[in-house]
GROMACS .gro file of C-alpha atoms in nm:
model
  150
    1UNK     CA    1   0.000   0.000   0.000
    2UNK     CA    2   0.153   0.369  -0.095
    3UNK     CA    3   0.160   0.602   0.201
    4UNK     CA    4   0.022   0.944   0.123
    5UNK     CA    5   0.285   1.204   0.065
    6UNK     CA    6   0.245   1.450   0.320
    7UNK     CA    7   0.475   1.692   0.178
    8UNK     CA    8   0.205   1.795  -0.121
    9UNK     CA    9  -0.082   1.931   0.091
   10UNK     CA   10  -0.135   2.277   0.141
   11UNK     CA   11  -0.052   2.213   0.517
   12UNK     CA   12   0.279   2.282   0.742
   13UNK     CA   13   0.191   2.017   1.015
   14UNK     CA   14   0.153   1.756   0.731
   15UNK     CA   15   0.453   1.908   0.516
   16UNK     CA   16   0.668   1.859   0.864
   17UNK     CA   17   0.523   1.487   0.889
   18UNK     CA   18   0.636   1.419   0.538
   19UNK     CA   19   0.972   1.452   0.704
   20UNK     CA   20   0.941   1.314   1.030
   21UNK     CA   21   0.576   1.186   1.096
   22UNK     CA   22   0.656   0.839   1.168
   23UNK     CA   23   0.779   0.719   1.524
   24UNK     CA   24   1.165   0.651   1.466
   25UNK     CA   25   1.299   0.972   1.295
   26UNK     CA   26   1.204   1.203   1.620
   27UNK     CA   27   1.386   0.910   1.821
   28UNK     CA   28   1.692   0.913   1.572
   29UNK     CA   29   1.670   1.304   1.600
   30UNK     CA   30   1.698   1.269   1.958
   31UNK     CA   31   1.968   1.058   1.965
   32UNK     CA   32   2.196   1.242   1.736
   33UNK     CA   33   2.109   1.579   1.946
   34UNK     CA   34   2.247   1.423   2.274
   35UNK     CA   35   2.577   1.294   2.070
   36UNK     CA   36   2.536   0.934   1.941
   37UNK     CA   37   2.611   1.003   1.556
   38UNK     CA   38   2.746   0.675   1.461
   39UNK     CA   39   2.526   0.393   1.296
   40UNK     CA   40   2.609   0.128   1.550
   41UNK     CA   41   2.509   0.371   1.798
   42UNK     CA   42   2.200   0.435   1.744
   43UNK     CA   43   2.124   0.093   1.617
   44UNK     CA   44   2.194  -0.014   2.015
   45UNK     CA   45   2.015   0.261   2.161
   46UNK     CA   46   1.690   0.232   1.957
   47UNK     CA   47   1.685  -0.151   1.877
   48UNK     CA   48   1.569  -0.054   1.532
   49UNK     CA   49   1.654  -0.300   1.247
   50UNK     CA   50   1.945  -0.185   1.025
   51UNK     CA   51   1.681  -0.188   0.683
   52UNK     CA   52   1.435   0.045   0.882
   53UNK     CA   53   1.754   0.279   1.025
   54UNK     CA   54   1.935   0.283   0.703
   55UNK     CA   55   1.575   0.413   0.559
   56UNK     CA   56   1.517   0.647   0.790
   57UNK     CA   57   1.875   0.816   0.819
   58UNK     CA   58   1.895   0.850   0.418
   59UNK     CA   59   1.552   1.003   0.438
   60UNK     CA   60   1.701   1.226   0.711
   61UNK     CA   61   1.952   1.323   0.517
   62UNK     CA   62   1.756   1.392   0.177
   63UNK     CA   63   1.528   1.632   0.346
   64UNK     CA   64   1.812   1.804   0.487
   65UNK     CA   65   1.779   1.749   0.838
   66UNK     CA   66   2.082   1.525   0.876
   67UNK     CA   67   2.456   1.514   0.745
   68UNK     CA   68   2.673   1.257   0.696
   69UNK     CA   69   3.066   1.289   0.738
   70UNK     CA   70   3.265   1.009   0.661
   71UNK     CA   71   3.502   0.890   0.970
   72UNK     CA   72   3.725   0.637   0.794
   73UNK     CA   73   3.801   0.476   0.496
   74UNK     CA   74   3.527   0.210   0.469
   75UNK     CA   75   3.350   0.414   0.433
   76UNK     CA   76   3.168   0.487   0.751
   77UNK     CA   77   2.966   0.772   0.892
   78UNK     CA   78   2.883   0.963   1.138
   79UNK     CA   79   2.552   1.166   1.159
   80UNK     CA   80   2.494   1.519   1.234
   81UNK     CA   81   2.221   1.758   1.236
   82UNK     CA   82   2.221   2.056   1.020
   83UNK     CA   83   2.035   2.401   1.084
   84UNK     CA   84   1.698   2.253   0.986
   85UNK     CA   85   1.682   1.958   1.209
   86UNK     CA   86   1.861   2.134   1.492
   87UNK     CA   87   1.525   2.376   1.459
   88UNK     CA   88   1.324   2.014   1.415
   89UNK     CA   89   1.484   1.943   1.769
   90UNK     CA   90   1.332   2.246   1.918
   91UNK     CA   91   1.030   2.120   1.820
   92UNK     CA   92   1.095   1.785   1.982
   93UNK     CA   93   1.172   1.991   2.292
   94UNK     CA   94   0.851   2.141   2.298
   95UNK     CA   95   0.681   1.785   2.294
   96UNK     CA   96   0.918   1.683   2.587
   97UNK     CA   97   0.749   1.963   2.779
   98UNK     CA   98   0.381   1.803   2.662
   99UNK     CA   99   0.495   1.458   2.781
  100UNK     CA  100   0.664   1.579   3.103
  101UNK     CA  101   0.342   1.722   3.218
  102UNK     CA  102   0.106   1.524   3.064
  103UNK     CA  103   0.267   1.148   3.055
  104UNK     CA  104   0.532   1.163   3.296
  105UNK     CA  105   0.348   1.062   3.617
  106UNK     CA  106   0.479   1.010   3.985
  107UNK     CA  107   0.805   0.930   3.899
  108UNK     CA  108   0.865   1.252   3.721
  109UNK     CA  109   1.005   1.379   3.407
  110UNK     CA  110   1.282   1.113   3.304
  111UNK     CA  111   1.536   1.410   3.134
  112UNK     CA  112   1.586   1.749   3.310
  113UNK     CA  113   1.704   2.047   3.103
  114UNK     CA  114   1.976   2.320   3.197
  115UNK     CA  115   1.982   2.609   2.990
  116UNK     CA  116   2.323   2.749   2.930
  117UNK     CA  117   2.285   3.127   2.946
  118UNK     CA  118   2.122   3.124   3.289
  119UNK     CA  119   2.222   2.732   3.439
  120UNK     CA  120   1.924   2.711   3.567
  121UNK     CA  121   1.652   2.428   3.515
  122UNK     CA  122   1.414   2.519   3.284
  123UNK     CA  123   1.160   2.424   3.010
  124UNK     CA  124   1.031   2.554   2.683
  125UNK     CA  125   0.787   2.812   2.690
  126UNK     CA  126   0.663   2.949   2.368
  127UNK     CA  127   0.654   3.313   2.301
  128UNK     CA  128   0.557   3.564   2.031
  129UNK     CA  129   0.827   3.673   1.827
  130UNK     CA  130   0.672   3.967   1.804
  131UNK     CA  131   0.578   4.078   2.139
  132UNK     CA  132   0.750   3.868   2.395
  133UNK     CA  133   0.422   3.758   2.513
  134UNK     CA  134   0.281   3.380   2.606
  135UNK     CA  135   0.162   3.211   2.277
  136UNK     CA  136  -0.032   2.910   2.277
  137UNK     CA  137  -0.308   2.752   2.010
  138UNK     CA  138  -0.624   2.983   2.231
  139UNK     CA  139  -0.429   3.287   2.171
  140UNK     CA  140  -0.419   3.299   1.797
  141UNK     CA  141  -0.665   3.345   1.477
  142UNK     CA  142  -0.583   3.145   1.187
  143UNK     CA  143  -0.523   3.361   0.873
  144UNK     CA  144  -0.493   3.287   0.539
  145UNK     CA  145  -0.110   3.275   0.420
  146UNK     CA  146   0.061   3.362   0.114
  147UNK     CA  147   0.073   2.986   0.042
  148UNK     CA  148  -0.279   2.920   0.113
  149UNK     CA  149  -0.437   2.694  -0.106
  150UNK     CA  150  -0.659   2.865  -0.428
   0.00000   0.00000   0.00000
């Protein structure tokens, strides 16, 4: 059966699932972010079969979210994110912050997060990039874009 391509509609959430909208590419994302770029790696880490993570990295890495850089003569490779999926990660930390809240139960959040500029503890909050101000889906109005659909 073909799965629908995502990356045609008129639609950023399903353009953005083209890329990453099924369960192991935010996990591989993840994995690269906290510094296991290596195949074997994230093979371990995931217990993924090598078809499905050989897939799933080269489709990483056509979209542009990934890099490879060769790290000896085999060759071999070693996985890195580029501007785009460091942004993707962002994304993925906003969904840790869901989770945490919503999923995490007594035990607590299983990952804590120190920001660097202040070294304090902290989450993602999202904010207008205009004003400064909270933003979340109650405080918007959806308006047609310059890429709106005819």
């Amino acid at each position: 059966m073909q799965r629908t391509n995502f990356g045609e509609m008129t639609c950023s959430i399903a353009r953005t699932l083209d890329v990453i909208g099924e369960a192991w590419s935010p996990l591989i994302l993840r994995d690269v972010w906290v510094g296991l770029t290596r195949f074997e790696q994230i093979q371990a880490d995931l217990g993924i079969s090598r078809k499905v993570l050989t897939e799933r990295l080269n489709h990483l890495v056509e979209h542009g979210v990934l890099e490879r850089k060769a790290y000896d003569q085999r060759p071999r490779y070693e996985y890195h994110l580029t501007q785009k999926g460091t942004e993707l990660v962002d994304m993925l930390m906003v969904m840790v912050g869901w989770a945490d809240k919503w999923l995490a139960g007594a035990a607590g959040p299983p990952v804590l997060y120190r920001h660097h500029a202040c070294g304090e503890i902290s989450r993602v909050d999202l904010r207008c990039a205009h004003c400064g101000e909270p933003m979340h889906a109650g405080d918007v109005d959806l308006l047609p874009g310059p890429g709106a659909a005819a």
